[in-house]
Short mmCIF file of N, CA and C (backbone and C1' of nucleotides) in Angstrom, two decimals:
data_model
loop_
_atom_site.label_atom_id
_atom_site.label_comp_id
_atom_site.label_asym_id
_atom_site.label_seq_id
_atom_site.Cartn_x
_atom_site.Cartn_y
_atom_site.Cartn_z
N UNK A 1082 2.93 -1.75 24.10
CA UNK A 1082 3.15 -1.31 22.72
C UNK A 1082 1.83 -0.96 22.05
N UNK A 1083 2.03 0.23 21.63
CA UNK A 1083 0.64 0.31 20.71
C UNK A 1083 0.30 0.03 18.86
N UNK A 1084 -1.28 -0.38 19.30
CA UNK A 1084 -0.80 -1.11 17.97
C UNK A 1084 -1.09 -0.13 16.77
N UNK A 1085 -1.32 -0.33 15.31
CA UNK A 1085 -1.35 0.82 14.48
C UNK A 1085 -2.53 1.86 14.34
N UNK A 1086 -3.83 0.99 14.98
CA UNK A 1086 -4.70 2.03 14.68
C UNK A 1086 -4.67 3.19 15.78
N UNK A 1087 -4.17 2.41 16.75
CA UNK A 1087 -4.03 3.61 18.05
C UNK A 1087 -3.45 4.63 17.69
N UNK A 1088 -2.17 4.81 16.85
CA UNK A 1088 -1.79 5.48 16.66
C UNK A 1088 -2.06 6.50 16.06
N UNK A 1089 -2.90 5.88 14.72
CA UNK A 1089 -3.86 6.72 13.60
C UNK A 1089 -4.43 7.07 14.33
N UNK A 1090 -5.36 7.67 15.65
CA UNK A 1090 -6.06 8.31 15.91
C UNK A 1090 -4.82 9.21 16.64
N UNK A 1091 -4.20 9.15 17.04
CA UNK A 1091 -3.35 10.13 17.73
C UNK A 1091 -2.84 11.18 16.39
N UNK A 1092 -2.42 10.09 15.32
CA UNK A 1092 -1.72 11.14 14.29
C UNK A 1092 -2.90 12.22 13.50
N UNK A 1093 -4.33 11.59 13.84
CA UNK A 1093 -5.35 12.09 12.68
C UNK A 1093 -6.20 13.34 13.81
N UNK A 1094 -5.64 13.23 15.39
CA UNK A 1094 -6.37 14.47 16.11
C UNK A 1094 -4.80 15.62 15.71
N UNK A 1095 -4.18 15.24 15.43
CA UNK A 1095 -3.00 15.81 15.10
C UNK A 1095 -3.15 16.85 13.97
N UNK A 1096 -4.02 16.58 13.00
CA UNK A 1096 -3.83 17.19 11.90
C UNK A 1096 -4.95 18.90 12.19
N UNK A 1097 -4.15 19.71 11.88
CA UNK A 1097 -4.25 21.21 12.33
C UNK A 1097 -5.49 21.32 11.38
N UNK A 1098 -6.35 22.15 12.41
CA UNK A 1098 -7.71 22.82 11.77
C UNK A 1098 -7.45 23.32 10.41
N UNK A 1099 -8.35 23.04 8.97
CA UNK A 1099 -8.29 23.95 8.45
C UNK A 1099 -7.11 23.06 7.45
N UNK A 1100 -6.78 22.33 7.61
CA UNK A 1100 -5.63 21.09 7.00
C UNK A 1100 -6.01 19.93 6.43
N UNK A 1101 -5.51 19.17 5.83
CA UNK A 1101 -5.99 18.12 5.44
C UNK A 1101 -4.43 16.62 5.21
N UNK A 1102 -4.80 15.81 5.66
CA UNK A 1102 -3.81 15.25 4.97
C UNK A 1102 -4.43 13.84 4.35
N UNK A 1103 -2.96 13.20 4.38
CA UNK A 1103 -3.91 11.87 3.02
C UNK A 1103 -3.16 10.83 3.88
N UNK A 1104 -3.95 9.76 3.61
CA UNK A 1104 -3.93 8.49 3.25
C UNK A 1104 -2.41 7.60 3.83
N UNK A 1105 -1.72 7.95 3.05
CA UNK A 1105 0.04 7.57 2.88
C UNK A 1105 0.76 8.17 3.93
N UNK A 1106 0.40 9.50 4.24
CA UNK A 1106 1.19 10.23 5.36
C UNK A 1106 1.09 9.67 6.69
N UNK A 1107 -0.67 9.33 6.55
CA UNK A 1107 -0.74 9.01 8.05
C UNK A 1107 0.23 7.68 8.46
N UNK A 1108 -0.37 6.68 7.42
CA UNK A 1108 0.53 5.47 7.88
C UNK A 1108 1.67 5.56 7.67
N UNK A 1109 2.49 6.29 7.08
CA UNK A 1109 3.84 6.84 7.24
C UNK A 1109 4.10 7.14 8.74
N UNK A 1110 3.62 8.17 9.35
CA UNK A 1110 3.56 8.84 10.64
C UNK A 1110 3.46 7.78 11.58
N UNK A 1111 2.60 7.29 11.18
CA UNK A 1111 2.15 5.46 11.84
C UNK A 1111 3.38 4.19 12.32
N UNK A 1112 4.67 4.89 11.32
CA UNK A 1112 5.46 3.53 11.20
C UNK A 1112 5.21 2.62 10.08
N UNK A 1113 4.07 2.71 9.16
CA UNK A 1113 3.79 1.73 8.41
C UNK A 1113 3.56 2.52 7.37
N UNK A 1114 4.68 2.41 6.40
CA UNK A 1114 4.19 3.27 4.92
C UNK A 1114 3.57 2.48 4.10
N UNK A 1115 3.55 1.42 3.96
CA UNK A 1115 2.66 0.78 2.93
C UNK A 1115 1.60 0.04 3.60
N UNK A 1116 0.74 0.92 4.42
CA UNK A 1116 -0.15 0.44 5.42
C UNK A 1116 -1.27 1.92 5.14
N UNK A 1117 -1.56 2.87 3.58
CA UNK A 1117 -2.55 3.34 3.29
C UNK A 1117 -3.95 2.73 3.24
N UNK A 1118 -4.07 1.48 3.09
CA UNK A 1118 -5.50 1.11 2.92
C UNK A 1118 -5.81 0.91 4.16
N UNK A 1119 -5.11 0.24 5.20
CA UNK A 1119 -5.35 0.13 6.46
C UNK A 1119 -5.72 1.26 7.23
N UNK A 1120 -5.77 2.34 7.23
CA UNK A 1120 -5.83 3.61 7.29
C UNK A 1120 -7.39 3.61 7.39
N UNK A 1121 -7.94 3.94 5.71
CA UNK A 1121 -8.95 3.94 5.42
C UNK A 1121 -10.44 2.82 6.26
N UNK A 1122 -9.57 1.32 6.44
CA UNK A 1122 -10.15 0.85 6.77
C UNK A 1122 -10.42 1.04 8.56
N UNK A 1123 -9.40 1.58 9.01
CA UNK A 1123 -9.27 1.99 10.34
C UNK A 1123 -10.94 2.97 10.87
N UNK A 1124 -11.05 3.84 9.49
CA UNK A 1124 -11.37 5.25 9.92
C UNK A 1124 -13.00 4.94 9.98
N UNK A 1125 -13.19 4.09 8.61
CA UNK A 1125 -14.50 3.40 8.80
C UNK A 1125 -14.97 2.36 10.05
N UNK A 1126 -14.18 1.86 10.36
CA UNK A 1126 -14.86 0.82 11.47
C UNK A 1126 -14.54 1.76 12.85
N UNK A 1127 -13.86 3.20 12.78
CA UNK A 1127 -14.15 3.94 14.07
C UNK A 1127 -12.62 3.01 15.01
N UNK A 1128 -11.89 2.36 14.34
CA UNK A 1128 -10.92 1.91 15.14
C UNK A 1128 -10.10 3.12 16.15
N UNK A 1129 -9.87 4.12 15.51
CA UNK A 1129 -9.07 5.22 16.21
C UNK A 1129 -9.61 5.83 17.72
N UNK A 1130 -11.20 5.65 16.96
CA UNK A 1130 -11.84 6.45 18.58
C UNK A 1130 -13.04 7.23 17.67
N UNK A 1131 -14.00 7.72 18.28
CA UNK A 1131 -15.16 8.38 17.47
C UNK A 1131 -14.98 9.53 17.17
N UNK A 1132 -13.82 10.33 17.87
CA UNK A 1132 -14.06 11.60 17.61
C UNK A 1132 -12.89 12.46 16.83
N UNK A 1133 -12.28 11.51 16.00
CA UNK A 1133 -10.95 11.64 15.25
C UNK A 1133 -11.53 12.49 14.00
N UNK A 1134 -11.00 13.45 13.63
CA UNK A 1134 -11.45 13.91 12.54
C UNK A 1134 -11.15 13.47 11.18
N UNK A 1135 -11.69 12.76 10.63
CA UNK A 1135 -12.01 11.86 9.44
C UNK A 1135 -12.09 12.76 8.17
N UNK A 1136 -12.99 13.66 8.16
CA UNK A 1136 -13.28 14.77 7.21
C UNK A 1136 -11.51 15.05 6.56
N UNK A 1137 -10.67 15.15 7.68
CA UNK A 1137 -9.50 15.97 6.90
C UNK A 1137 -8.48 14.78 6.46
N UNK A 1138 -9.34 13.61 5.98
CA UNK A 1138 -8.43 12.45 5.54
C UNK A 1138 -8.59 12.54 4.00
N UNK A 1139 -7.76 12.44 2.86
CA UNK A 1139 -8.04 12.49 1.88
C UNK A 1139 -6.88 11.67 0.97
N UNK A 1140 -7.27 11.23 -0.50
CA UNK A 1140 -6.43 10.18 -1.36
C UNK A 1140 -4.88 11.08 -1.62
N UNK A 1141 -3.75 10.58 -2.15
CA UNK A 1141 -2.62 11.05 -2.93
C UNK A 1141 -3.23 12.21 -3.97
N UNK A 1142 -4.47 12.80 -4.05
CA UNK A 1142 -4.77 13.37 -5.40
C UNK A 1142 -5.60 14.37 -4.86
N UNK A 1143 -5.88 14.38 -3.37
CA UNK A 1143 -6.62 15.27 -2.99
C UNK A 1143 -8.39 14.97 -2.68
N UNK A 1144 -8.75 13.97 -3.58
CA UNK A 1144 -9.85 13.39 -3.96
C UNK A 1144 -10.47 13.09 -2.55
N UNK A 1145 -11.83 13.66 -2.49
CA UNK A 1145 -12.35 12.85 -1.03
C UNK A 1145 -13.22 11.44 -1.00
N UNK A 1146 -12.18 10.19 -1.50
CA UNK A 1146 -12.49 9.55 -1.44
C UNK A 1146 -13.26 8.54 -0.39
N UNK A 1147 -12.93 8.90 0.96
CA UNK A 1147 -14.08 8.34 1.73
C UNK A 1147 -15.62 8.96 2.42
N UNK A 1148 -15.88 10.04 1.18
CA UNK A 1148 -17.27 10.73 1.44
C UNK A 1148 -18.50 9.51 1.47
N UNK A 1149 -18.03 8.55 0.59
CA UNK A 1149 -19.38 7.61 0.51
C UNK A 1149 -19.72 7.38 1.76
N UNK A 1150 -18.37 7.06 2.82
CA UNK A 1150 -19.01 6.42 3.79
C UNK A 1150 -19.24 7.15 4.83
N UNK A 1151 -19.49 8.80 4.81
CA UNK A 1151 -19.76 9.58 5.39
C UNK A 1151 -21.82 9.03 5.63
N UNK A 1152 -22.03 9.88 7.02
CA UNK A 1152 -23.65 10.08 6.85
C UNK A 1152 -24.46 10.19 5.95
N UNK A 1153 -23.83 11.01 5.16
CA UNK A 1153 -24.12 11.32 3.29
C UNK A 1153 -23.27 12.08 2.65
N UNK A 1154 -22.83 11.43 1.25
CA UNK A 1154 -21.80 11.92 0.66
C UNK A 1154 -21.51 13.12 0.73
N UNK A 1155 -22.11 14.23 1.13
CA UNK A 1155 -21.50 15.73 0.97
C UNK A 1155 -21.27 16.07 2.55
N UNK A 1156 -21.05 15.12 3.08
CA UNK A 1156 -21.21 15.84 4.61
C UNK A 1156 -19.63 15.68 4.57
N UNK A 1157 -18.44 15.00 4.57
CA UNK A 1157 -16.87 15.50 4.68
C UNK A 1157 -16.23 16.64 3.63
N UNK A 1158 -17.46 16.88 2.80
CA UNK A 1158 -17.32 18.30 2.00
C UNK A 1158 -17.49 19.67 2.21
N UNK A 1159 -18.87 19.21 3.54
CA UNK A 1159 -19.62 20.29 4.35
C UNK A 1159 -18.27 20.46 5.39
N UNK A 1160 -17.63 19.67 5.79
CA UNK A 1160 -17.41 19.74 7.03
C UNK A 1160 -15.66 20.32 7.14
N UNK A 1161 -15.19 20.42 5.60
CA UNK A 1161 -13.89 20.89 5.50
C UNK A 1161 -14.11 22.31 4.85
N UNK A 1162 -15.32 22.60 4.43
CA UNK A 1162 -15.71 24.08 4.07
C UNK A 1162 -15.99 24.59 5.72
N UNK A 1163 -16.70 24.08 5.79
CA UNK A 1163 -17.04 24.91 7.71
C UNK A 1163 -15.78 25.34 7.89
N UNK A 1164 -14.78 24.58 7.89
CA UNK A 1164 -12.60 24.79 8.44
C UNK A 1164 -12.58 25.78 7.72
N UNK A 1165 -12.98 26.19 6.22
CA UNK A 1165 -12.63 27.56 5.67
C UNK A 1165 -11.26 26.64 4.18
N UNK A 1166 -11.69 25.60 3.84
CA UNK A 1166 -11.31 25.09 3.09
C UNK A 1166 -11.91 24.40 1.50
N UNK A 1167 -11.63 25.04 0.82
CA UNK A 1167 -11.97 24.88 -0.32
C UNK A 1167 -11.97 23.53 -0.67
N UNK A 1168 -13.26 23.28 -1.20
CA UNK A 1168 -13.79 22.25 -2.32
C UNK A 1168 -14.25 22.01 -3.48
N UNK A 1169 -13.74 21.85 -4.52
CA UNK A 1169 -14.47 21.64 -5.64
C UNK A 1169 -14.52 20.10 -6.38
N UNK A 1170 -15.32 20.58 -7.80
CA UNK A 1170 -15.74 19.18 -8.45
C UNK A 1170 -14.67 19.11 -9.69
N UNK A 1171 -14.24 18.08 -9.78
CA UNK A 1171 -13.31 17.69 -10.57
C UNK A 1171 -13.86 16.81 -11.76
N UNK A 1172 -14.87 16.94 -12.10
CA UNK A 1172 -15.40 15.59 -13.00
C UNK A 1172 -15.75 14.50 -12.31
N UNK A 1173 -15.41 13.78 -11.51
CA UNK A 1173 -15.32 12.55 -10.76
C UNK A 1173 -15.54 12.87 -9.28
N UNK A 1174 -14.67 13.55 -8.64
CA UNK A 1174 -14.68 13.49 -7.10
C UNK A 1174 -14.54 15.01 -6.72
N UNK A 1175 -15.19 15.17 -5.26
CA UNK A 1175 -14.91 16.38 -4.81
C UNK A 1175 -13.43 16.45 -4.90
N UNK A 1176 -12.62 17.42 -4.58
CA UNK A 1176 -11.38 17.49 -4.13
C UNK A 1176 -10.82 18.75 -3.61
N UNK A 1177 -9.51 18.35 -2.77
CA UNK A 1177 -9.21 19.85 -2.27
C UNK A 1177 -7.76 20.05 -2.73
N UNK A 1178 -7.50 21.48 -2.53
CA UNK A 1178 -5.55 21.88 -3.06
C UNK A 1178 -4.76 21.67 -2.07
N UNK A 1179 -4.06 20.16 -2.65
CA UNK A 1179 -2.77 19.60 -1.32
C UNK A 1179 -1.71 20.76 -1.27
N UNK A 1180 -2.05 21.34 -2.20
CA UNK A 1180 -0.84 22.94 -2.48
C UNK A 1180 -1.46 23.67 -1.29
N UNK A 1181 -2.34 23.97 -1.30
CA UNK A 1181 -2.96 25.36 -0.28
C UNK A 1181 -3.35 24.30 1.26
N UNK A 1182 -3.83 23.13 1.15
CA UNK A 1182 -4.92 22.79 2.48
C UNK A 1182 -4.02 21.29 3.32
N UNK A 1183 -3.16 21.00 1.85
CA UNK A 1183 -2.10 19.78 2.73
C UNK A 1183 -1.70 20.32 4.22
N UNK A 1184 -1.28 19.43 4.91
CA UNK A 1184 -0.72 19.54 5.98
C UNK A 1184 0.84 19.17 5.71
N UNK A 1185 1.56 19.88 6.41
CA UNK A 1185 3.10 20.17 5.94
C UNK A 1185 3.62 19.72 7.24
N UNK A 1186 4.08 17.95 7.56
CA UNK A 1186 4.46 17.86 8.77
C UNK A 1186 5.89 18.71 9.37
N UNK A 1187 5.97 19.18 10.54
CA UNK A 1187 6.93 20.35 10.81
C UNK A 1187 7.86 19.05 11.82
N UNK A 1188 8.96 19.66 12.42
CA UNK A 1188 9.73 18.76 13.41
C UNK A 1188 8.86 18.67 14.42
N UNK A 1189 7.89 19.90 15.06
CA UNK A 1189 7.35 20.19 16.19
C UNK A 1189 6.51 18.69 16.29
N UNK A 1190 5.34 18.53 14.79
CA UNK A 1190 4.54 17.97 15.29
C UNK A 1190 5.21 16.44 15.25
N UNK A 1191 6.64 15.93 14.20
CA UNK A 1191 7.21 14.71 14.55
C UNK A 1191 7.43 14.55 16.02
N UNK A 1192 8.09 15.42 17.00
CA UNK A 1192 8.62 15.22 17.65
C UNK A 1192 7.26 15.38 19.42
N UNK A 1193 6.02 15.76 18.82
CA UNK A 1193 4.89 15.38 19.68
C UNK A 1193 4.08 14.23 19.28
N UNK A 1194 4.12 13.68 18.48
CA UNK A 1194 4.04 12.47 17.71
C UNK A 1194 4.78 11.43 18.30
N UNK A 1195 5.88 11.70 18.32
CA UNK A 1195 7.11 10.59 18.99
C UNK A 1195 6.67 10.60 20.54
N UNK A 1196 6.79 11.53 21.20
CA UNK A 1196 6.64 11.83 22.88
C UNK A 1196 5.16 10.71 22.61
N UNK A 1197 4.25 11.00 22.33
CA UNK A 1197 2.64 10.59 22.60
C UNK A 1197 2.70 9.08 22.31
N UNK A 1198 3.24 8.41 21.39
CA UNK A 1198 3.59 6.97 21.26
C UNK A 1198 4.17 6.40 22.09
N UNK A 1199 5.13 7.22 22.86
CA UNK A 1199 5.80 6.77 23.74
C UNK A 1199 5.15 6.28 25.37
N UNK A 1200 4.19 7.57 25.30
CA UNK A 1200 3.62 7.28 26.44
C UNK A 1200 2.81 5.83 26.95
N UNK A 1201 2.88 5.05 26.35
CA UNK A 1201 2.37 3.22 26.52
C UNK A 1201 3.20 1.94 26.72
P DG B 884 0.38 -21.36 8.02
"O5'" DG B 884 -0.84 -21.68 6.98
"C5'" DG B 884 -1.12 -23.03 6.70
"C4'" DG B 884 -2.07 -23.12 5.55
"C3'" DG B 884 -1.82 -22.06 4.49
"O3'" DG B 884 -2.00 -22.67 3.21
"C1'" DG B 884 -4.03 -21.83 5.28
P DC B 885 -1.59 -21.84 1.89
"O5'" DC B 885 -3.03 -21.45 1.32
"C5'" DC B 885 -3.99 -22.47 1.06
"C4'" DC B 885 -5.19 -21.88 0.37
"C3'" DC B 885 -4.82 -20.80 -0.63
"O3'" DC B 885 -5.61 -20.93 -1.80
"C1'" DC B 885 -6.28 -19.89 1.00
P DA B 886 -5.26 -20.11 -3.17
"O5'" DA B 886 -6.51 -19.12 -3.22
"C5'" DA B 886 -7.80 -19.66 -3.02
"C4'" DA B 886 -8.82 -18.54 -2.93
"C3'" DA B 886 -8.56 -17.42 -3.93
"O3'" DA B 886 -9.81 -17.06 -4.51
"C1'" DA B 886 -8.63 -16.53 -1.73
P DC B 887 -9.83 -15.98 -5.74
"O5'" DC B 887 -10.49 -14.75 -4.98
"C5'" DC B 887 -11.65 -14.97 -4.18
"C4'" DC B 887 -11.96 -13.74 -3.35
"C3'" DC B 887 -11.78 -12.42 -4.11
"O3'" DC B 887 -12.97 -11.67 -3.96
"C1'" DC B 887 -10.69 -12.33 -2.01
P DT B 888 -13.22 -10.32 -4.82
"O5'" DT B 888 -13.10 -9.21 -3.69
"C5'" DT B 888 -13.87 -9.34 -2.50
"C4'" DT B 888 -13.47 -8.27 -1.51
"C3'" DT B 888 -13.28 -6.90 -2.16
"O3'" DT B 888 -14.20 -5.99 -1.60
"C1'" DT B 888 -11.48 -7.44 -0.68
P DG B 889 -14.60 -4.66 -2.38
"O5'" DG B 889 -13.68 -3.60 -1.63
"C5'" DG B 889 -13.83 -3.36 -0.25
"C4'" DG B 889 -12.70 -2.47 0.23
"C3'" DG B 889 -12.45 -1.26 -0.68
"O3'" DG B 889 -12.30 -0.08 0.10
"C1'" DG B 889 -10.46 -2.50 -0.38
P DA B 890 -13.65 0.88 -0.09
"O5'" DA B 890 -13.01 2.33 -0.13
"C5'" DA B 890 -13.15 3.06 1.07
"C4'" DA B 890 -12.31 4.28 0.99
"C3'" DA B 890 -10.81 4.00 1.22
"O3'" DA B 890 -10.06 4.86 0.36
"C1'" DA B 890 -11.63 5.55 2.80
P DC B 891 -9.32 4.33 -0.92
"O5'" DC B 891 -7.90 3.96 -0.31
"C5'" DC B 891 -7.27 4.71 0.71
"C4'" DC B 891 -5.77 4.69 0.49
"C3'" DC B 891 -5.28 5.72 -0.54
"O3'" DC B 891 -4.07 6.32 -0.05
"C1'" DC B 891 -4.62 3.59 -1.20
P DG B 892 -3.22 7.35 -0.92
"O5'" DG B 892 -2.10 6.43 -1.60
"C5'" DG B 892 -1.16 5.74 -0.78
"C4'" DG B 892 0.08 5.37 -1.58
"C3'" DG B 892 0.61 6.52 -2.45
"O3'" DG B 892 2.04 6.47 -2.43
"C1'" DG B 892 -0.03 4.69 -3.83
P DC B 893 2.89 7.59 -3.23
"O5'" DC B 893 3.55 6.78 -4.43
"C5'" DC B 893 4.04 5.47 -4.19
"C4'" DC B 893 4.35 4.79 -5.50
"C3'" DC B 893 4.96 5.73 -6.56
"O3'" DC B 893 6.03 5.06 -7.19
"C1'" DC B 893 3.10 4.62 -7.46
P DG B 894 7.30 5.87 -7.70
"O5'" DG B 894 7.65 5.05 -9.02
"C5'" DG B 894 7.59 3.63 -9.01
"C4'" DG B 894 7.15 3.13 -10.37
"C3'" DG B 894 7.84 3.81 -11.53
"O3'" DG B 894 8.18 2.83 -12.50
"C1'" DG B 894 5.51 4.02 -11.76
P DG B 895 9.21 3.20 -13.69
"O5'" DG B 895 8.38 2.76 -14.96
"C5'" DG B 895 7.80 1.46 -15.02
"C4'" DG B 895 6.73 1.43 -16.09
"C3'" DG B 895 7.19 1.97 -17.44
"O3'" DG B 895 6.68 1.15 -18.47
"C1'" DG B 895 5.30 3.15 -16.72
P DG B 896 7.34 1.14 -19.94
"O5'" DG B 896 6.12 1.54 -20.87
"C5'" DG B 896 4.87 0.87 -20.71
"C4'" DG B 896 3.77 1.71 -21.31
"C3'" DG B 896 4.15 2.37 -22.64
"O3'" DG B 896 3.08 2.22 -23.55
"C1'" DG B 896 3.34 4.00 -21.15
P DT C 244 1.35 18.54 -14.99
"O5'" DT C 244 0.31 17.65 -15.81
"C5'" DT C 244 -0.28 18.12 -16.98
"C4'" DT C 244 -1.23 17.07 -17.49
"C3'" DT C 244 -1.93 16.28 -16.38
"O3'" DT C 244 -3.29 16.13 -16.73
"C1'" DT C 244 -0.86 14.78 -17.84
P DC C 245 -4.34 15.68 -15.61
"O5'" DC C 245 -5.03 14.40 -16.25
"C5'" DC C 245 -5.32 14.39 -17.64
"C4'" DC C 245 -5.37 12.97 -18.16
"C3'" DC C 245 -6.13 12.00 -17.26
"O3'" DC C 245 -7.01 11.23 -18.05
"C1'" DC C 245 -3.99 11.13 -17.74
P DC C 246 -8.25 10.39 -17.35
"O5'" DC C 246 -7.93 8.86 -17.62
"C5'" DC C 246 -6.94 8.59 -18.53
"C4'" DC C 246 -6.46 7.19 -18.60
"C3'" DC C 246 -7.11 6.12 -17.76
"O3'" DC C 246 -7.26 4.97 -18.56
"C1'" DC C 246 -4.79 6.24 -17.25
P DC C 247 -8.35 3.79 -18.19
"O5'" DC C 247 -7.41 2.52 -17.95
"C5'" DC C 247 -6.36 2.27 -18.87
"C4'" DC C 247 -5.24 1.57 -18.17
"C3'" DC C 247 -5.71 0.42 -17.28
"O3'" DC C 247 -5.11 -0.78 -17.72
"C1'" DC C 247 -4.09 1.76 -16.17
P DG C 248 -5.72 -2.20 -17.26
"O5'" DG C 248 -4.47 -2.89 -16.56
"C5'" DG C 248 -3.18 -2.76 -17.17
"C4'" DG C 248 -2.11 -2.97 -16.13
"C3'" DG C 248 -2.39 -4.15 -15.19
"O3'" DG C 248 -1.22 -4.95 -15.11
"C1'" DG C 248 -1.96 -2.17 -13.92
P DC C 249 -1.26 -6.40 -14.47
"O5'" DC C 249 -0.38 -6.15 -13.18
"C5'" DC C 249 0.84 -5.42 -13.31
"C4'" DC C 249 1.30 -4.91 -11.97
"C3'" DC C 249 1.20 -5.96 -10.85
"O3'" DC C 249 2.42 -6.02 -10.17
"C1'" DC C 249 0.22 -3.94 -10.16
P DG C 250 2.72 -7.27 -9.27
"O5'" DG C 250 3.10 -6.56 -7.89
"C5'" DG C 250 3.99 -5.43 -7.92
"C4'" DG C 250 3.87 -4.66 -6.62
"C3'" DG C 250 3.75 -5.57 -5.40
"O3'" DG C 250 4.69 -5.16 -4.41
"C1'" DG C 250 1.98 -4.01 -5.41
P DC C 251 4.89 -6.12 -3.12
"O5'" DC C 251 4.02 -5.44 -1.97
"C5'" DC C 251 4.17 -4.05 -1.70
"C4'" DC C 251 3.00 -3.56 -0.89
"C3'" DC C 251 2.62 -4.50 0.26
"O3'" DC C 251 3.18 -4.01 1.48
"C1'" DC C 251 0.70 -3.62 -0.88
P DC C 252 3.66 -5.14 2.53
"O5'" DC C 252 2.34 -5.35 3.39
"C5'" DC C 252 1.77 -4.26 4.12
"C4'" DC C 252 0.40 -4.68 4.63
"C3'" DC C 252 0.40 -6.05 5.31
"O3'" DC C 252 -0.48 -6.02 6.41
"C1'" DC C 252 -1.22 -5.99 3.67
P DA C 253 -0.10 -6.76 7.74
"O5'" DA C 253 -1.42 -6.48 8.60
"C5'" DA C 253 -1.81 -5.14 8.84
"C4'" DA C 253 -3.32 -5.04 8.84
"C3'" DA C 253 -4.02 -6.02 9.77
"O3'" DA C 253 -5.14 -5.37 10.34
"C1'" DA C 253 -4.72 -6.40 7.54
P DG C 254 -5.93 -6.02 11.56
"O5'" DG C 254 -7.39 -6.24 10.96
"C5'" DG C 254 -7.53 -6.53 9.61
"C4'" DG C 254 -8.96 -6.49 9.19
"C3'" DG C 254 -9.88 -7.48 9.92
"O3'" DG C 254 -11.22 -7.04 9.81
"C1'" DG C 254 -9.39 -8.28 7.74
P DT C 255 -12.38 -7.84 10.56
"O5'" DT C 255 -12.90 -8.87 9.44
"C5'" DT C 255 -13.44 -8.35 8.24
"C4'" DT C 255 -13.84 -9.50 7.32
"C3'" DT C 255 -14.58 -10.66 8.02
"O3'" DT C 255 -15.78 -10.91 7.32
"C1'" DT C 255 -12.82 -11.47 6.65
P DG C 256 -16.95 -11.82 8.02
"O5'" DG C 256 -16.93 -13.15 7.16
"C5'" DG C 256 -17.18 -13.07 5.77
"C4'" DG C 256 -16.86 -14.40 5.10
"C3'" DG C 256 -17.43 -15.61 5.84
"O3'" DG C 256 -17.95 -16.54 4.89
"C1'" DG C 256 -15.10 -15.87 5.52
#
DNA sequence: GCACTGACGCGGG
DNA sequence: TCCCGCGCCAGTG
């Protein structure tokens, strides 16, 4: 059985170039909807695996709230503009448009999601 | 076991 | 719509 962070890295190589999703979805996707902070805390201690893309993790609001713990705060800002995804300043926090850059889970990717969990 | 923490989310005012 | 308070729960000491 795998346990939750394993999964968060499966659901977070999941998320399509150029996309972004948040917080709530993943651990949704995860099996665990009220398992958002765990998430966060996952992504920082590298639980998923090193090479999970982190950059396209973001709050309910769009907000890129885990830039602090980037290399330096503008580098998950740098690194979702490189994707061709807009960032701006909101007063408070960078942020991006969950309208334009969300990720919109489809059946395809539930149902490669499901297969890949399965495989353990 | 207890208290506290936090890359979060949501509902009420 | 913005803000604030509270709920959440795995980790940590």
């Amino acid at each position: 059985m795998m346990n939750f962070y394993e999964k968060m890295g499966i659901v977070c190589n999941a998320i399509p170039y150029g996309k972004v999703a948040t917080y709530g979805q993943i651990a949704l996707l995860c099996g665990k909807p009220k398992n958002s902070r765990q998430v966060g805390y996952g992504l920082r201690e590298n639980l998923a695996g090193d090479d999970v893309p982190a950059h396209r993790v973001v709050n309910s609001k769009g907000e890129l709230s885990g830039a602090v713990h980037f290399e330096f705060p503008t580098l998950q800002k740098m690194l979702l503009q490189e994707e061709g995804v807009e960032v701006s300043w909101n007063g408070t926090h960078w942020t991006v448009d969950l309208k334009k850059y969300g990720w919109k889970n489809t059946m395809e990717d539930a149902y490669l999601l499901k297969e890949k969990f399965e495989e353990f």
